[in-house]
Short mmCIF file of C-alpha atoms in Angstrom, two decimals:
data_model
loop_
_atom_site.label_atom_id
_atom_site.label_comp_id
_atom_site.label_asym_id
_atom_site.label_seq_id
_atom_site.Cartn_x
_atom_site.Cartn_y
_atom_site.Cartn_z
CA MET A 1 250.08 -68.64 15.92
CA SER A 2 248.60 -69.67 19.28
CA SER A 3 249.83 -72.72 21.14
CA PRO A 4 247.69 -75.85 20.97
CA ALA A 5 245.31 -76.39 23.88
CA PRO A 6 246.67 -78.57 26.69
CA LYS A 7 245.26 -82.04 27.12
CA ILE A 8 244.82 -84.30 30.13
CA THR A 9 247.19 -87.24 29.76
CA LYS A 10 246.91 -89.00 33.13
CA ILE A 11 244.79 -89.04 36.28
CA ALA A 12 246.41 -90.64 39.34
CA VAL A 13 244.63 -91.35 42.62
CA TYR A 14 246.25 -91.51 46.07
CA GLN A 15 244.82 -92.49 49.45
CA VAL A 16 245.99 -90.88 52.70
CA ASP A 17 244.80 -91.55 56.27
CA LEU A 18 244.41 -88.37 58.34
CA PRO A 19 244.40 -89.08 62.11
CA LEU A 20 242.78 -86.40 64.26
CA LYS A 21 244.99 -84.52 66.71
CA GLU A 22 242.30 -84.62 69.40
CA GLY A 23 241.72 -88.36 69.00
CA SER A 24 238.10 -88.30 67.84
CA TYR A 25 235.44 -86.02 66.43
CA LYS A 26 231.88 -86.53 67.66
CA TRP A 27 228.60 -85.13 66.38
CA SER A 28 224.86 -85.83 66.44
CA GLU A 29 223.24 -89.18 67.17
CA GLY A 30 226.45 -90.72 68.55
CA LYS A 31 228.41 -90.49 65.28
CA SER A 32 232.17 -90.18 65.48
CA VAL A 33 235.39 -90.58 63.51
CA GLN A 34 239.02 -90.94 64.57
CA THR A 35 240.83 -91.04 61.22
CA PHE A 36 239.70 -89.45 57.98
CA ASP A 37 240.15 -91.26 54.67
CA ALA A 38 241.30 -88.73 52.05
CA THR A 39 241.44 -89.22 48.28
CA ILE A 40 243.99 -87.03 46.51
CA VAL A 41 243.87 -86.68 42.73
CA GLN A 42 246.74 -85.74 40.44
CA VAL A 43 245.84 -84.55 36.93
CA SER A 44 248.74 -84.45 34.45
CA THR A 45 248.86 -82.70 31.07
CA ASP A 46 250.85 -82.88 27.85
CA ILE A 47 252.45 -79.49 28.61
CA GLY A 48 254.08 -80.70 31.81
CA VAL A 49 251.72 -78.88 34.18
CA THR A 50 250.14 -80.94 36.96
CA GLY A 51 247.24 -80.11 39.24
CA TYR A 52 245.95 -81.56 42.53
CA GLY A 53 242.62 -81.88 44.28
CA GLU A 54 241.30 -83.63 47.37
CA CYS A 55 238.04 -85.19 48.54
CA CYS A 56 237.58 -86.31 52.13
CA PRO A 57 234.03 -87.30 53.18
CA LEU A 58 233.17 -87.10 56.88
CA GLY A 59 232.79 -90.88 57.04
CA PRO A 60 229.95 -92.76 55.33
CA THR A 61 227.21 -91.62 57.75
CA TYR A 62 227.28 -87.85 57.22
CA LEU A 63 226.31 -87.37 53.55
CA PRO A 64 225.57 -89.80 50.68
CA SER A 65 229.31 -90.03 49.99
CA TYR A 66 232.13 -92.24 51.20
CA ALA A 67 235.86 -92.50 50.56
CA GLU A 68 235.95 -95.75 48.59
CA GLY A 69 233.00 -94.56 46.54
CA CYS A 70 235.01 -91.51 45.51
CA ARG A 71 237.84 -93.66 44.24
CA VAL A 72 235.58 -96.10 42.42
CA GLY A 73 233.76 -93.18 40.83
CA ILE A 74 237.01 -91.62 39.62
CA LYS A 75 238.10 -94.95 38.16
CA THR A 76 234.81 -95.01 36.24
CA LEU A 77 234.94 -91.38 35.11
CA ALA A 78 238.63 -90.76 34.45
CA PRO A 79 239.06 -92.69 31.17
CA SER A 80 236.56 -90.41 29.44
CA LEU A 81 238.56 -87.31 30.50
CA ILE A 82 241.85 -88.30 28.89
CA GLY A 83 242.50 -85.92 26.01
CA LYS A 84 240.16 -83.21 27.33
CA ASN A 85 241.26 -79.60 27.85
CA PRO A 86 241.63 -78.98 31.62
CA LEU A 87 241.39 -75.21 31.16
CA GLU A 88 237.82 -75.29 29.84
CA LEU A 89 236.33 -75.74 33.29
CA LEU A 90 232.64 -75.22 32.59
CA LYS A 91 232.84 -77.41 29.49
CA LEU A 92 234.70 -80.08 31.46
CA ASN A 93 232.07 -80.02 34.22
CA GLU A 94 229.27 -80.38 31.68
CA TYR A 95 231.09 -83.36 30.21
CA MET A 96 231.65 -84.99 33.61
CA ASP A 97 227.94 -84.64 34.40
CA LYS A 98 227.13 -86.29 31.08
CA CYS A 99 229.52 -89.19 31.68
CA LEU A 100 228.58 -89.82 35.33
CA LYS A 101 225.15 -88.88 36.65
CA GLY A 102 225.17 -87.47 40.15
CA HIS A 103 228.01 -88.20 42.59
CA PRO A 104 229.33 -84.61 42.71
CA TYR A 105 231.94 -85.48 45.34
CA VAL A 106 233.61 -87.79 42.81
CA LYS A 107 234.05 -84.91 40.35
CA SER A 108 235.19 -82.32 42.88
CA PRO A 109 238.90 -83.25 43.21
CA ILE A 110 239.21 -83.45 39.42
CA ASP A 111 237.64 -80.01 39.03
CA VAL A 112 239.89 -78.51 41.74
CA ALA A 113 242.97 -80.08 40.12
CA CYS A 114 242.02 -78.43 36.82
CA TRP A 115 241.66 -75.05 38.57
CA ASP A 116 245.17 -75.67 39.93
CA ILE A 117 246.37 -76.27 36.37
CA LEU A 118 244.61 -73.13 35.11
CA GLY A 119 246.30 -71.05 37.78
CA LYS A 120 249.73 -72.47 36.98
CA VAL A 121 249.29 -71.98 33.23
CA THR A 122 248.16 -68.35 33.69
CA LYS A 123 250.63 -67.77 36.56
CA GLN A 124 247.87 -66.60 38.90
CA PRO A 125 246.58 -67.86 42.25
CA ILE A 126 243.08 -69.34 42.15
CA VAL A 127 241.87 -66.57 44.48
CA THR A 128 242.52 -64.10 41.65
CA LEU A 129 240.76 -66.28 39.08
CA LEU A 130 237.75 -66.53 41.41
CA GLY A 131 237.36 -62.75 41.57
CA GLY A 132 240.18 -61.34 43.67
CA ARG A 133 241.46 -61.28 47.24
CA PHE A 134 239.34 -59.32 49.76
CA GLY A 135 241.45 -57.96 52.58
CA GLU A 136 244.45 -59.54 54.24
CA GLU A 137 242.66 -62.46 55.92
CA TYR A 138 239.28 -63.98 56.77
CA ASN A 139 237.70 -65.42 59.92
CA LEU A 140 237.73 -69.10 60.82
CA TYR A 141 235.39 -71.07 63.04
CA ARG A 142 236.37 -73.91 65.32
CA ALA A 143 234.22 -77.03 65.49
CA ILE A 144 233.67 -78.21 69.06
CA SER A 145 233.27 -81.98 69.26
CA GLN A 146 230.23 -83.18 71.20
CA GLY A 147 230.72 -83.84 74.88
CA THR A 148 229.28 -82.70 78.18
CA ALA A 149 228.39 -79.04 78.60
CA GLU A 150 231.46 -78.54 80.79
CA GLU A 151 233.79 -80.33 78.35
CA MET A 152 232.53 -78.23 75.46
CA ARG A 153 232.80 -75.01 77.47
CA ARG A 154 236.45 -75.82 78.23
CA SER A 155 237.10 -76.48 74.53
CA VAL A 156 235.61 -73.10 73.61
CA GLU A 157 237.83 -71.41 76.21
CA LYS A 158 240.89 -73.18 74.79
CA TYR A 159 240.20 -72.00 71.27
CA GLN A 160 239.29 -68.50 72.43
CA SER A 161 242.85 -68.30 73.71
CA GLU A 162 244.07 -69.23 70.22
CA GLY A 163 242.20 -66.36 68.59
CA TYR A 164 239.02 -67.97 67.31
CA LYS A 165 235.85 -65.89 67.57
CA ILE A 166 233.32 -68.28 66.00
CA PHE A 167 232.54 -71.71 67.45
CA GLN A 168 230.51 -74.46 65.81
CA LEU A 169 229.04 -76.44 68.69
CA LYS A 170 228.14 -80.05 67.84
CA VAL A 171 224.72 -80.68 69.34
CA GLY A 172 221.86 -82.85 68.02
CA GLY A 173 221.64 -85.11 71.05
CA LYS A 174 219.23 -85.15 73.98
CA ILE A 175 217.32 -81.89 74.08
CA ASP A 176 217.96 -80.91 77.71
CA GLU A 177 221.67 -81.69 77.30
CA ASP A 178 221.85 -79.66 74.09
CA ILE A 179 220.21 -76.66 75.74
CA SER A 180 222.75 -76.88 78.57
CA ARG A 181 225.61 -77.13 76.07
CA ILE A 182 224.48 -74.04 74.18
CA LYS A 183 223.91 -71.97 77.32
CA ALA A 184 227.19 -73.01 78.97
CA CYS A 185 229.22 -72.02 75.92
CA SER A 186 227.25 -68.89 75.05
CA ASP A 187 227.69 -67.54 78.58
CA ILE A 188 231.47 -67.22 78.13
CA LEU A 189 231.44 -65.53 74.71
CA ALA A 190 232.49 -61.92 74.16
CA PRO A 191 229.97 -59.65 72.38
CA GLU A 192 231.79 -59.99 69.04
CA GLU A 193 231.95 -63.81 69.22
CA LEU A 194 229.41 -66.21 67.70
CA LEU A 195 228.15 -69.69 68.53
CA ILE A 196 226.76 -71.93 65.79
CA ALA A 197 224.62 -74.68 67.37
CA ASP A 198 224.99 -77.38 64.70
CA ALA A 199 222.54 -80.26 65.14
CA ASN A 200 223.67 -82.04 61.94
CA THR A 201 220.05 -83.19 61.27
CA GLY A 202 219.83 -84.71 64.75
CA TRP A 203 216.56 -83.17 65.99
CA LEU A 204 212.93 -83.75 65.13
CA MET A 205 210.91 -80.63 64.42
CA HIS A 206 209.32 -80.37 67.87
CA GLU A 207 212.73 -80.85 69.49
CA ALA A 208 214.29 -78.14 67.35
CA VAL A 209 211.52 -75.70 68.25
CA ARG A 210 212.02 -76.47 71.96
CA VAL A 211 215.74 -75.74 71.71
CA CYS A 212 215.19 -72.54 69.74
CA ASN A 213 212.68 -71.30 72.31
CA ALA A 214 214.96 -72.18 75.22
CA VAL A 215 217.94 -70.20 73.87
CA ARG A 216 216.13 -67.46 71.96
CA ASP A 217 217.44 -64.72 74.28
CA TYR A 218 221.06 -65.46 73.28
CA SER A 219 221.74 -62.95 70.51
CA ASN A 220 225.08 -64.54 69.58
CA VAL A 221 223.58 -67.97 68.75
CA TYR A 222 222.79 -69.35 65.29
CA ILE A 223 221.02 -72.67 64.62
CA GLU A 224 222.44 -74.92 61.91
CA GLN A 225 220.61 -77.75 60.09
CA PRO A 226 218.37 -78.80 62.99
CA CYS A 227 216.42 -81.49 61.05
CA ALA A 228 216.99 -83.98 58.27
CA THR A 229 214.98 -82.60 55.36
CA TYR A 230 214.60 -79.26 53.66
CA GLU A 231 210.88 -79.16 54.48
CA GLU A 232 211.43 -79.84 58.17
CA ASN A 233 214.06 -77.12 58.43
CA ALA A 234 211.84 -74.65 56.60
CA SER A 235 209.07 -75.35 59.10
CA VAL A 236 211.37 -74.82 62.09
CA ARG A 237 212.72 -71.60 60.56
CA LYS A 238 209.19 -70.11 60.63
CA GLN A 239 208.98 -70.77 64.36
CA CYS A 240 212.54 -69.79 65.33
CA GLN A 241 213.64 -66.26 66.23
CA LEU A 242 217.34 -67.07 65.82
CA PRO A 243 219.24 -67.01 62.50
CA MET A 244 219.31 -70.41 60.81
CA LEU A 245 221.86 -71.97 58.44
CA MET A 246 221.15 -74.76 55.95
CA ASP A 247 223.93 -77.32 55.51
CA GLU A 248 223.24 -80.97 54.71
CA SER A 249 220.13 -80.07 52.70
CA MET A 250 222.02 -77.45 50.67
CA ASP A 251 223.63 -79.55 47.93
CA ASP A 252 223.08 -77.73 44.64
CA VAL A 253 221.90 -74.51 43.02
CA HIS A 254 218.32 -75.79 42.78
CA VAL A 255 218.09 -76.08 46.57
CA LEU A 256 219.62 -72.62 46.86
CA ASN A 257 216.87 -71.26 44.62
CA ARG A 258 214.28 -72.81 46.97
CA ILE A 259 215.98 -71.24 49.99
CA ILE A 260 215.96 -67.84 48.31
CA THR A 261 212.33 -68.14 47.21
CA ASP A 262 210.99 -69.63 50.45
CA LYS A 263 213.23 -67.57 52.77
CA SER A 264 213.82 -70.84 54.60
CA ALA A 265 217.32 -69.99 55.87
CA ASP A 266 219.44 -66.96 56.71
CA GLY A 267 222.65 -68.49 55.40
CA ILE A 268 224.14 -71.66 53.96
CA ASN A 269 227.14 -73.91 54.38
CA LEU A 270 228.84 -74.12 51.00
CA LYS A 271 230.91 -77.30 50.88
CA ILE A 272 233.09 -77.58 47.78
CA SER A 273 233.01 -81.35 47.29
CA LYS A 274 229.30 -81.61 48.10
CA VAL A 275 228.42 -79.43 45.10
CA GLY A 276 231.02 -80.89 42.72
CA GLY A 277 234.06 -78.64 42.93
CA LEU A 278 235.13 -75.01 42.68
CA THR A 279 233.35 -74.37 39.36
CA LYS A 280 229.90 -75.03 40.81
CA ALA A 281 230.79 -73.66 44.24
CA ARG A 282 231.68 -70.35 42.60
CA MET A 283 228.29 -70.27 40.84
CA ILE A 284 226.51 -70.80 44.16
CA ARG A 285 228.76 -68.30 45.95
CA ASP A 286 228.08 -65.62 43.37
CA LEU A 287 224.33 -66.21 43.47
CA CYS A 288 224.38 -65.90 47.28
CA VAL A 289 226.25 -62.60 47.00
CA SER A 290 223.78 -61.29 44.42
CA VAL A 291 220.79 -61.92 46.74
CA GLY A 292 222.47 -61.05 50.05
CA LEU A 293 222.71 -64.53 51.59
CA ALA A 294 225.56 -65.20 54.03
CA MET A 295 227.80 -68.24 53.66
CA ASN A 296 230.15 -70.52 55.49
CA VAL A 297 232.72 -71.57 52.86
CA GLU A 298 234.25 -74.98 53.57
CA ASP A 299 234.21 -78.67 52.61
CA THR A 300 233.32 -82.00 54.20
CA TRP A 301 236.89 -82.42 55.53
CA GLY A 302 240.44 -82.76 54.26
CA SER A 303 244.11 -81.93 54.68
CA ASP A 304 246.37 -79.21 53.25
CA ILE A 305 245.13 -79.57 49.67
CA ALA A 306 241.43 -79.27 50.55
CA THR A 307 242.20 -76.43 52.95
CA ALA A 308 244.04 -74.55 50.20
CA ALA A 309 241.03 -74.87 47.86
CA ILE A 310 238.71 -73.63 50.62
CA SER A 311 241.02 -70.68 51.29
CA HIS A 312 240.91 -69.46 47.68
CA LEU A 313 237.11 -69.55 47.55
CA ALA A 314 236.74 -67.97 51.00
CA HIS A 315 239.29 -65.21 50.44
CA SER A 316 237.66 -64.24 47.12
CA THR A 317 234.24 -63.89 48.77
CA PRO A 318 233.16 -60.36 49.76
CA PRO A 319 233.59 -60.20 53.58
CA ARG A 320 230.04 -59.02 54.19
CA TYR A 321 228.71 -62.33 52.85
CA LEU A 322 231.39 -64.62 54.32
CA LEU A 323 230.15 -65.62 57.74
CA MET A 324 233.07 -67.95 58.40
CA SER A 325 235.37 -70.59 56.94
CA THR A 326 237.56 -73.37 58.31
CA ASP A 327 241.12 -74.67 58.62
CA PHE A 328 240.76 -78.44 58.35
CA ASN A 329 244.52 -78.96 58.16
CA SER A 330 244.84 -77.83 61.79
CA TYR A 331 242.59 -80.68 62.99
CA VAL A 332 244.63 -83.52 61.49
CA SER A 333 248.10 -84.72 62.42
CA LYS A 334 249.47 -85.28 58.90
CA ASP A 335 250.69 -82.61 56.47
CA THR A 336 250.16 -83.44 52.79
CA ALA A 337 251.62 -80.33 51.11
CA ASP A 338 254.19 -77.58 51.49
CA GLY A 339 253.03 -73.98 51.26
CA ALA A 340 249.53 -74.70 52.58
CA PRO A 341 247.68 -71.91 54.38
CA LYS A 342 247.96 -71.95 58.18
CA ARG A 343 245.75 -70.31 60.76
CA GLU A 344 246.98 -67.29 62.67
CA HIS A 345 244.93 -65.99 65.62
CA GLY A 346 241.74 -67.55 64.30
CA CYS A 347 242.23 -66.22 60.77
CA MET A 348 243.67 -67.46 57.47
CA ARG A 349 244.72 -66.18 54.05
CA ALA A 350 244.90 -67.89 50.65
CA PRO A 351 248.35 -68.76 49.27
CA GLU A 352 249.88 -66.32 46.81
CA GLY A 353 251.58 -68.79 44.46
CA PRO A 354 250.04 -69.86 41.13
CA GLY A 355 247.11 -72.28 41.23
CA LEU A 356 246.47 -73.65 44.69
CA GLY A 357 249.89 -72.32 45.70
CA ILE A 358 250.92 -75.58 47.36
CA GLU A 359 253.30 -78.43 46.55
CA PRO A 360 252.13 -81.92 47.58
CA LYS A 361 254.48 -84.03 49.68
CA MET A 362 254.81 -87.05 47.44
CA ALA A 363 256.55 -89.03 50.19
CA VAL A 364 253.37 -88.66 52.28
CA LEU A 365 251.06 -89.46 49.38
CA GLY A 366 253.07 -92.62 48.60
CA LYS A 367 252.39 -94.68 45.52
CA PRO A 368 249.15 -94.08 43.61
CA LEU A 369 246.38 -96.61 44.09
CA PHE A 370 245.82 -96.47 40.35
CA GLU A 371 246.55 -94.37 37.28
CA ILE A 372 244.35 -93.78 34.25
CA CYS A 373 246.21 -92.85 31.05
#
């Protein structure tokens, strides 16, 4: 006789401040952040297995998400999840969408925590459940905070010495300054290195076209999310000879279908919390693989727990389609879990333990802000 299905018995929510090692992180239109506000979710079951997930928006000005909103949303959603089976991930996601319209970032840490539970129950790492580990490691990029052309060039040189080969340059400011930033950093790259000029929606269409034309002879440059809307980016893509990535506009499978149909981008940024968790991120990842669209697998931000989730999705993605990924836990000065993946020479690998393969540091998490039973 089979064992009864496990049930969710409690959802606890923790808040952790994550100061940046470099002091501040700056991107388009003068936006910046010094300390990230992370929400960590603990999902407990009646079989004694507990899972963890994390959501950390890049402040309230990057996407339609913010840290306090995540916690309020979980407080609204969590009571309806008590008694549900955490192993039935697609069914659970359908139910969450029924109980709370929209707000995918609210659902993401719950979904990831349930993947953690599934891995622990089946004694497998999430990377195996997502399709299997490709190779020994995968490539990381390093985000270069916006500054002068010379400051950004020095940052690229610093991270070249640490083994990174892909650099995401934060542009989206004054056009002449952005062109200088891109050229200064591209000039010091080796042939196998890449520069992603990420405007974070900061340019108007005519400005984006000017930048693309000015740097079109740099074969190692990609343009990322130059303008605010899907339609604007699609227009720029038609006039740009460089590869283009869609990020902020790429928030669900319906947008991905438009990108595929319109050929409006050459790759996407797949952010786990932006699409609602690993369940939906896997759907999008697999569709990209099936049509030959490259991806950057990441999230909005986070600490060890978010980085572990990213690592499992990235390491289970066929290398040909994985353009890059990220190591957010190396940017912040606070560790939230033992066993988290760490970068080595610009690369990373997913943990091998069951589930996420990490153990949260409860002394760092402190007392929960609230618990729903």
